[in-house]
Amino acid sequence: MILREANVADVDELVGLHRRAWLAAYNEDISREQFREVFSGNSSATVWVALHGGELLGFCECEAKGPHEVRSLEVAMLYVDPDRTGEGIGSLLLQRAIGDAPAYVWTRPGGSQRFYEKHGFGADGEDATFAGMPVLRLVR
């Protein structure tokens, strides 16, 4: 498996994988614009991709944040092809993207929360609503 930083040439595949993973988890569609912004030069985000045999297996977007945030690094998105979950791809991407750095993530309660807890994150009591869904903030 190859882990590398994504670039603008990856946008179509990222959008496709994100759409499949998002629909599998939340049953609604997402916008292509969020990926365009990352590669526009106006974002402090970095996207890492996991590839095997040229196939995109997953990606992790992290963004440097300012001093007003609970941590200076946010895990903005981490998605794995729904057919490849449970193979350790998400763990490899998270490790490559943030290593052992202090970070935070907003996530839905349930499976994704357990994934982050396995990697040392814990709920700090903050919650919100994102796209009409309840989310929790986890920090480490």
Short mmCIF file of N, CA and C in Angstrom, two decimals:
data_model
loop_
_atom_site.label_atom_id
_atom_site.label_comp_id
_atom_site.label_asym_id
_atom_site.label_seq_id
_atom_site.Cartn_x
_atom_site.Cartn_y
_atom_site.Cartn_z
N MET A 1 0.84 -1.17 0.00
CA MET A 1 0.00 0.00 0.00
C MET A 1 0.89 1.24 0.00
N ILE A 2 0.47 2.24 -0.75
CA ILE A 2 1.20 3.50 -0.82
C ILE A 2 0.38 4.57 -0.12
N LEU A 3 1.04 5.33 0.75
CA LEU A 3 0.43 6.52 1.35
C LEU A 3 1.16 7.72 0.80
N ARG A 4 0.43 8.68 0.26
CA ARG A 4 1.06 9.87 -0.27
C ARG A 4 0.12 11.05 -0.12
N GLU A 5 0.70 12.24 -0.23
CA GLU A 5 -0.11 13.44 -0.18
C GLU A 5 -0.91 13.54 -1.47
N ALA A 6 -2.17 13.91 -1.34
CA ALA A 6 -3.04 14.06 -2.50
C ALA A 6 -2.74 15.36 -3.21
N ASN A 7 -3.18 15.43 -4.47
CA ASN A 7 -3.03 16.65 -5.25
C ASN A 7 -4.28 16.85 -6.10
N VAL A 8 -4.29 17.94 -6.84
CA VAL A 8 -5.48 18.30 -7.61
C VAL A 8 -5.87 17.21 -8.61
N ALA A 9 -4.94 16.42 -9.07
CA ALA A 9 -5.26 15.33 -10.01
C ALA A 9 -6.09 14.24 -9.35
N ASP A 10 -6.14 14.21 -8.02
CA ASP A 10 -6.89 13.19 -7.28
C ASP A 10 -8.34 13.59 -7.00
N VAL A 11 -8.74 14.80 -7.37
CA VAL A 11 -10.04 15.33 -6.96
C VAL A 11 -11.19 14.41 -7.37
N ASP A 12 -11.25 13.98 -8.62
CA ASP A 12 -12.38 13.15 -9.05
C ASP A 12 -12.48 11.85 -8.26
N GLU A 13 -11.34 11.20 -8.02
CA GLU A 13 -11.36 9.96 -7.23
C GLU A 13 -11.73 10.23 -5.78
N LEU A 14 -11.23 11.33 -5.21
CA LEU A 14 -11.58 11.69 -3.83
C LEU A 14 -13.07 11.94 -3.70
N VAL A 15 -13.62 12.68 -4.64
CA VAL A 15 -15.06 12.96 -4.60
C VAL A 15 -15.85 11.66 -4.70
N GLY A 16 -15.45 10.78 -5.60
CA GLY A 16 -16.16 9.51 -5.75
C GLY A 16 -16.12 8.66 -4.50
N LEU A 17 -14.92 8.52 -3.90
CA LEU A 17 -14.80 7.72 -2.68
C LEU A 17 -15.55 8.37 -1.53
N HIS A 18 -15.42 9.68 -1.39
CA HIS A 18 -16.13 10.37 -0.32
C HIS A 18 -17.63 10.17 -0.47
N ARG A 19 -18.12 10.29 -1.69
CA ARG A 19 -19.56 10.11 -1.93
C ARG A 19 -20.00 8.70 -1.53
N ARG A 20 -19.23 7.67 -1.95
CA ARG A 20 -19.61 6.29 -1.60
C ARG A 20 -19.59 6.07 -0.10
N ALA A 21 -18.53 6.55 0.57
CA ALA A 21 -18.42 6.36 2.02
C ALA A 21 -19.49 7.16 2.75
N TRP A 22 -19.72 8.39 2.31
CA TRP A 22 -20.72 9.25 2.95
C TRP A 22 -22.11 8.66 2.80
N LEU A 23 -22.45 8.22 1.59
CA LEU A 23 -23.76 7.63 1.37
C LEU A 23 -23.94 6.35 2.17
N ALA A 24 -22.87 5.55 2.28
CA ALA A 24 -22.95 4.33 3.08
C ALA A 24 -23.20 4.64 4.55
N ALA A 25 -22.61 5.73 5.04
CA ALA A 25 -22.75 6.07 6.45
C ALA A 25 -23.97 6.93 6.74
N TYR A 26 -24.28 7.88 5.87
CA TYR A 26 -25.29 8.89 6.20
C TYR A 26 -26.46 8.96 5.23
N ASN A 27 -26.38 8.25 4.11
CA ASN A 27 -27.47 8.18 3.14
C ASN A 27 -27.87 9.54 2.56
N GLU A 28 -26.88 10.42 2.32
CA GLU A 28 -27.16 11.67 1.62
C GLU A 28 -25.90 12.09 0.87
N ASP A 29 -26.07 12.94 -0.14
CA ASP A 29 -24.98 13.30 -1.02
C ASP A 29 -24.17 14.48 -0.46
N ILE A 30 -22.98 14.70 -1.01
CA ILE A 30 -22.09 15.77 -0.58
C ILE A 30 -21.65 16.59 -1.79
N SER A 31 -20.92 17.66 -1.51
CA SER A 31 -20.52 18.59 -2.55
C SER A 31 -19.06 18.40 -2.96
N ARG A 32 -18.80 18.62 -4.25
CA ARG A 32 -17.46 18.57 -4.81
C ARG A 32 -16.63 19.78 -4.40
N GLU A 33 -17.28 20.88 -4.03
CA GLU A 33 -16.60 22.14 -3.75
C GLU A 33 -15.62 22.05 -2.58
N GLN A 34 -15.90 21.24 -1.58
CA GLN A 34 -14.99 21.17 -0.45
C GLN A 34 -13.61 20.64 -0.86
N PHE A 35 -13.55 19.76 -1.84
CA PHE A 35 -12.25 19.28 -2.31
C PHE A 35 -11.55 20.32 -3.16
N ARG A 36 -12.29 21.04 -3.96
CA ARG A 36 -11.68 22.10 -4.77
C ARG A 36 -11.01 23.13 -3.86
N GLU A 37 -11.64 23.46 -2.76
CA GLU A 37 -11.09 24.46 -1.84
C GLU A 37 -9.75 24.00 -1.26
N VAL A 38 -9.64 22.73 -0.92
CA VAL A 38 -8.40 22.21 -0.35
C VAL A 38 -7.22 22.42 -1.31
N PHE A 39 -7.46 22.22 -2.60
CA PHE A 39 -6.38 22.31 -3.58
C PHE A 39 -6.28 23.69 -4.24
N SER A 40 -7.05 24.65 -3.75
CA SER A 40 -7.05 25.99 -4.34
C SER A 40 -5.87 26.84 -3.90
N GLY A 41 -5.19 26.41 -2.85
CA GLY A 41 -4.12 27.23 -2.27
C GLY A 41 -4.62 28.15 -1.18
N ASN A 42 -5.92 28.11 -0.91
CA ASN A 42 -6.51 28.98 0.12
C ASN A 42 -6.83 28.21 1.39
N SER A 43 -6.32 27.03 1.53
CA SER A 43 -6.64 26.18 2.67
C SER A 43 -5.36 25.72 3.35
N SER A 44 -5.42 25.57 4.66
CA SER A 44 -4.28 25.04 5.40
C SER A 44 -4.39 23.52 5.58
N ALA A 45 -5.29 22.91 4.81
CA ALA A 45 -5.51 21.47 4.92
C ALA A 45 -4.54 20.69 4.05
N THR A 46 -4.26 19.46 4.50
CA THR A 46 -3.48 18.50 3.72
C THR A 46 -4.31 17.23 3.65
N VAL A 47 -4.34 16.64 2.47
CA VAL A 47 -5.07 15.39 2.27
C VAL A 47 -4.06 14.30 1.96
N TRP A 48 -4.17 13.19 2.70
CA TRP A 48 -3.33 12.01 2.46
C TRP A 48 -4.22 10.93 1.87
N VAL A 49 -3.69 10.20 0.90
CA VAL A 49 -4.46 9.14 0.27
C VAL A 49 -3.76 7.80 0.47
N ALA A 50 -4.56 6.74 0.53
CA ALA A 50 -4.06 5.37 0.57
C ALA A 50 -4.44 4.72 -0.75
N LEU A 51 -3.43 4.19 -1.44
CA LEU A 51 -3.62 3.58 -2.75
C LEU A 51 -3.06 2.17 -2.74
N HIS A 52 -3.70 1.30 -3.50
CA HIS A 52 -3.17 -0.04 -3.70
C HIS A 52 -3.46 -0.41 -5.15
N GLY A 53 -2.38 -0.68 -5.90
CA GLY A 53 -2.54 -1.01 -7.30
C GLY A 53 -3.24 0.09 -8.09
N GLY A 54 -3.01 1.33 -7.70
CA GLY A 54 -3.63 2.46 -8.36
C GLY A 54 -5.05 2.76 -7.91
N GLU A 55 -5.61 1.92 -7.04
CA GLU A 55 -6.98 2.11 -6.56
C GLU A 55 -6.96 2.94 -5.27
N LEU A 56 -7.79 3.96 -5.21
CA LEU A 56 -7.93 4.78 -4.01
C LEU A 56 -8.72 4.01 -2.96
N LEU A 57 -8.08 3.74 -1.82
CA LEU A 57 -8.72 2.97 -0.75
C LEU A 57 -9.29 3.85 0.36
N GLY A 58 -8.69 5.04 0.53
CA GLY A 58 -9.15 5.92 1.59
C GLY A 58 -8.38 7.22 1.57
N PHE A 59 -8.83 8.18 2.39
CA PHE A 59 -8.13 9.45 2.50
C PHE A 59 -8.39 10.07 3.87
N CYS A 60 -7.47 10.95 4.25
CA CYS A 60 -7.58 11.67 5.51
C CYS A 60 -7.20 13.12 5.26
N GLU A 61 -8.09 14.03 5.60
CA GLU A 61 -7.82 15.46 5.49
C GLU A 61 -7.62 16.04 6.88
N CYS A 62 -6.48 16.70 7.08
CA CYS A 62 -6.18 17.36 8.34
C CYS A 62 -5.89 18.83 8.06
N GLU A 63 -6.21 19.66 9.03
CA GLU A 63 -6.03 21.09 8.84
C GLU A 63 -5.40 21.72 10.07
N ALA A 64 -4.39 22.55 9.82
CA ALA A 64 -3.77 23.32 10.90
C ALA A 64 -4.76 24.40 11.32
N LYS A 65 -4.93 24.56 12.61
CA LYS A 65 -5.87 25.53 13.15
C LYS A 65 -5.12 26.58 13.96
N GLY A 66 -5.79 27.66 14.22
CA GLY A 66 -5.18 28.74 14.99
C GLY A 66 -5.25 28.50 16.48
N PRO A 67 -4.71 29.44 17.25
CA PRO A 67 -4.64 29.29 18.71
C PRO A 67 -6.00 29.34 19.40
N HIS A 68 -7.05 29.74 18.70
CA HIS A 68 -8.37 29.82 19.31
C HIS A 68 -9.05 28.45 19.42
N GLU A 69 -8.49 27.43 18.82
CA GLU A 69 -9.08 26.09 18.84
C GLU A 69 -8.56 25.28 20.02
N VAL A 70 -9.28 24.22 20.35
CA VAL A 70 -8.92 23.36 21.48
C VAL A 70 -7.58 22.66 21.23
N ARG A 71 -7.24 22.37 19.99
CA ARG A 71 -5.96 21.81 19.56
C ARG A 71 -5.58 22.51 18.25
N SER A 72 -4.32 22.49 17.90
CA SER A 72 -3.89 23.21 16.70
C SER A 72 -4.03 22.39 15.43
N LEU A 73 -4.52 21.16 15.52
CA LEU A 73 -4.67 20.30 14.36
C LEU A 73 -6.05 19.63 14.41
N GLU A 74 -6.77 19.73 13.31
CA GLU A 74 -8.09 19.10 13.22
C GLU A 74 -8.08 17.99 12.16
N VAL A 75 -8.62 16.85 12.52
CA VAL A 75 -8.88 15.80 11.54
C VAL A 75 -10.25 16.16 10.95
N ALA A 76 -10.22 16.72 9.73
CA ALA A 76 -11.45 17.21 9.12
C ALA A 76 -12.26 16.09 8.48
N MET A 77 -11.59 15.14 7.85
CA MET A 77 -12.27 14.00 7.22
C MET A 77 -11.34 12.81 7.22
N LEU A 78 -11.91 11.65 7.43
CA LEU A 78 -11.19 10.39 7.26
C LEU A 78 -12.21 9.38 6.77
N TYR A 79 -12.04 8.94 5.53
CA TYR A 79 -12.97 8.00 4.93
C TYR A 79 -12.20 6.88 4.25
N VAL A 80 -12.76 5.69 4.35
CA VAL A 80 -12.21 4.50 3.72
C VAL A 80 -13.32 3.91 2.85
N ASP A 81 -12.92 3.36 1.70
CA ASP A 81 -13.88 2.72 0.82
C ASP A 81 -14.72 1.76 1.67
N PRO A 82 -16.06 1.86 1.59
CA PRO A 82 -16.91 1.00 2.42
C PRO A 82 -16.64 -0.49 2.26
N ASP A 83 -16.13 -0.90 1.11
CA ASP A 83 -15.81 -2.31 0.90
C ASP A 83 -14.48 -2.71 1.55
N ARG A 84 -13.73 -1.74 2.07
CA ARG A 84 -12.40 -2.01 2.63
C ARG A 84 -12.27 -1.66 4.11
N THR A 85 -13.37 -1.35 4.77
CA THR A 85 -13.30 -1.01 6.19
C THR A 85 -12.86 -2.23 7.00
N GLY A 86 -12.22 -1.98 8.12
CA GLY A 86 -11.77 -3.05 9.00
C GLY A 86 -10.43 -3.64 8.60
N GLU A 87 -9.76 -3.09 7.59
CA GLU A 87 -8.48 -3.61 7.12
C GLU A 87 -7.28 -2.80 7.64
N GLY A 88 -7.53 -1.81 8.48
CA GLY A 88 -6.43 -1.01 9.03
C GLY A 88 -6.05 0.20 8.18
N ILE A 89 -6.77 0.44 7.10
CA ILE A 89 -6.45 1.56 6.22
C ILE A 89 -6.65 2.89 6.94
N GLY A 90 -7.74 3.03 7.65
CA GLY A 90 -8.00 4.27 8.40
C GLY A 90 -6.94 4.54 9.44
N SER A 91 -6.49 3.50 10.13
CA SER A 91 -5.43 3.66 11.14
C SER A 91 -4.13 4.12 10.50
N LEU A 92 -3.78 3.53 9.36
CA LEU A 92 -2.56 3.95 8.65
C LEU A 92 -2.66 5.40 8.19
N LEU A 93 -3.80 5.78 7.66
CA LEU A 93 -3.98 7.16 7.22
C LEU A 93 -3.90 8.15 8.38
N LEU A 94 -4.57 7.82 9.49
CA LEU A 94 -4.53 8.71 10.65
C LEU A 94 -3.11 8.86 11.17
N GLN A 95 -2.38 7.77 11.24
CA GLN A 95 -0.99 7.83 11.71
C GLN A 95 -0.14 8.69 10.78
N ARG A 96 -0.32 8.52 9.48
CA ARG A 96 0.47 9.31 8.51
C ARG A 96 0.11 10.78 8.57
N ALA A 97 -1.17 11.06 8.75
CA ALA A 97 -1.64 12.44 8.72
C ALA A 97 -1.28 13.23 9.98
N ILE A 98 -1.41 12.62 11.17
CA ILE A 98 -1.17 13.39 12.39
C ILE A 98 -0.15 12.75 13.34
N GLY A 99 0.26 11.53 13.08
CA GLY A 99 1.21 10.89 13.99
C GLY A 99 0.68 10.87 15.40
N ASP A 100 1.50 11.31 16.35
CA ASP A 100 1.09 11.35 17.75
C ASP A 100 0.73 12.76 18.20
N ALA A 101 0.54 13.67 17.26
CA ALA A 101 0.27 15.07 17.59
C ALA A 101 -1.07 15.24 18.30
N PRO A 102 -1.15 16.20 19.19
CA PRO A 102 -2.45 16.55 19.77
C PRO A 102 -3.37 17.05 18.65
N ALA A 103 -4.61 16.59 18.65
CA ALA A 103 -5.53 16.94 17.58
C ALA A 103 -6.95 16.83 18.10
N TYR A 104 -7.89 17.28 17.28
CA TYR A 104 -9.30 17.08 17.60
C TYR A 104 -10.06 16.69 16.34
N VAL A 105 -11.24 16.13 16.55
CA VAL A 105 -12.10 15.71 15.45
C VAL A 105 -13.55 15.83 15.92
N TRP A 106 -14.43 16.23 15.02
CA TRP A 106 -15.87 16.17 15.26
C TRP A 106 -16.36 14.90 14.59
N THR A 107 -17.07 14.05 15.34
CA THR A 107 -17.51 12.78 14.77
C THR A 107 -18.87 12.40 15.32
N ARG A 108 -19.53 11.53 14.59
CA ARG A 108 -20.81 11.01 15.06
C ARG A 108 -20.58 9.96 16.13
N PRO A 109 -21.51 9.87 17.07
CA PRO A 109 -21.43 8.78 18.05
C PRO A 109 -21.54 7.44 17.33
N GLY A 110 -20.86 6.45 17.85
CA GLY A 110 -20.95 5.11 17.26
C GLY A 110 -19.61 4.61 16.77
N GLY A 111 -19.62 3.99 15.59
CA GLY A 111 -18.43 3.35 15.05
C GLY A 111 -17.26 4.28 14.85
N SER A 112 -17.50 5.46 14.28
CA SER A 112 -16.37 6.37 14.07
C SER A 112 -15.84 6.89 15.40
N GLN A 113 -16.71 7.10 16.37
CA GLN A 113 -16.25 7.51 17.70
C GLN A 113 -15.35 6.44 18.31
N ARG A 114 -15.74 5.18 18.20
CA ARG A 114 -14.92 4.09 18.74
C ARG A 114 -13.57 4.01 18.02
N PHE A 115 -13.56 4.26 16.71
CA PHE A 115 -12.30 4.27 15.96
C PHE A 115 -11.35 5.30 16.56
N TYR A 116 -11.81 6.52 16.77
CA TYR A 116 -10.94 7.57 17.30
C TYR A 116 -10.55 7.29 18.75
N GLU A 117 -11.46 6.75 19.54
CA GLU A 117 -11.11 6.40 20.92
C GLU A 117 -10.01 5.36 20.96
N LYS A 118 -10.03 4.42 20.02
CA LYS A 118 -8.98 3.42 19.92
C LYS A 118 -7.62 4.07 19.67
N HIS A 119 -7.64 5.26 19.08
CA HIS A 119 -6.41 5.99 18.77
C HIS A 119 -6.13 7.11 19.76
N GLY A 120 -6.69 7.00 20.96
CA GLY A 120 -6.35 7.92 22.04
C GLY A 120 -7.19 9.16 22.15
N PHE A 121 -8.23 9.31 21.35
CA PHE A 121 -9.11 10.47 21.45
C PHE A 121 -10.18 10.21 22.49
N GLY A 122 -10.68 11.27 23.11
CA GLY A 122 -11.76 11.15 24.06
C GLY A 122 -12.68 12.36 23.98
N ALA A 123 -13.94 12.14 24.28
CA ALA A 123 -14.92 13.23 24.25
C ALA A 123 -14.57 14.27 25.31
N ASP A 124 -14.68 15.54 24.93
CA ASP A 124 -14.39 16.61 25.88
C ASP A 124 -15.66 17.32 26.34
N GLY A 125 -16.83 16.77 26.00
CA GLY A 125 -18.09 17.34 26.46
C GLY A 125 -18.73 18.31 25.48
N GLU A 126 -18.03 18.66 24.40
CA GLU A 126 -18.60 19.57 23.40
C GLU A 126 -19.38 18.76 22.37
N ASP A 127 -20.55 19.25 22.01
CA ASP A 127 -21.31 18.62 20.95
C ASP A 127 -21.90 19.69 20.05
N ALA A 128 -22.37 19.28 18.89
CA ALA A 128 -22.92 20.21 17.91
C ALA A 128 -23.78 19.42 16.95
N THR A 129 -24.25 20.11 15.93
CA THR A 129 -25.00 19.48 14.85
C THR A 129 -24.28 19.81 13.55
N PHE A 130 -24.04 18.79 12.74
CA PHE A 130 -23.41 18.96 11.44
C PHE A 130 -24.26 18.25 10.41
N ALA A 131 -24.67 18.96 9.36
CA ALA A 131 -25.52 18.40 8.30
C ALA A 131 -26.75 17.71 8.90
N GLY A 132 -27.29 18.32 9.97
CA GLY A 132 -28.48 17.79 10.61
C GLY A 132 -28.25 16.60 11.52
N MET A 133 -26.97 16.24 11.75
CA MET A 133 -26.65 15.08 12.58
C MET A 133 -25.92 15.52 13.85
N PRO A 134 -26.17 14.85 14.97
CA PRO A 134 -25.42 15.16 16.18
C PRO A 134 -23.96 14.71 16.04
N VAL A 135 -23.04 15.54 16.47
CA VAL A 135 -21.61 15.20 16.47
C VAL A 135 -21.01 15.55 17.81
N LEU A 136 -19.94 14.85 18.15
CA LEU A 136 -19.18 15.07 19.39
C LEU A 136 -17.78 15.51 19.03
N ARG A 137 -17.20 16.35 19.88
CA ARG A 137 -15.80 16.70 19.68
C ARG A 137 -14.95 15.78 20.53
N LEU A 138 -13.99 15.12 19.89
CA LEU A 138 -13.04 14.26 20.58
C LEU A 138 -11.67 14.90 20.47
N VAL A 139 -10.89 14.83 21.54
CA VAL A 139 -9.55 15.42 21.56
C VAL A 139 -8.54 14.41 22.08
N ARG A 140 -7.29 14.66 21.74
CA ARG A 140 -6.21 13.89 22.34
C ARG A 140 -4.99 14.80 22.44
#
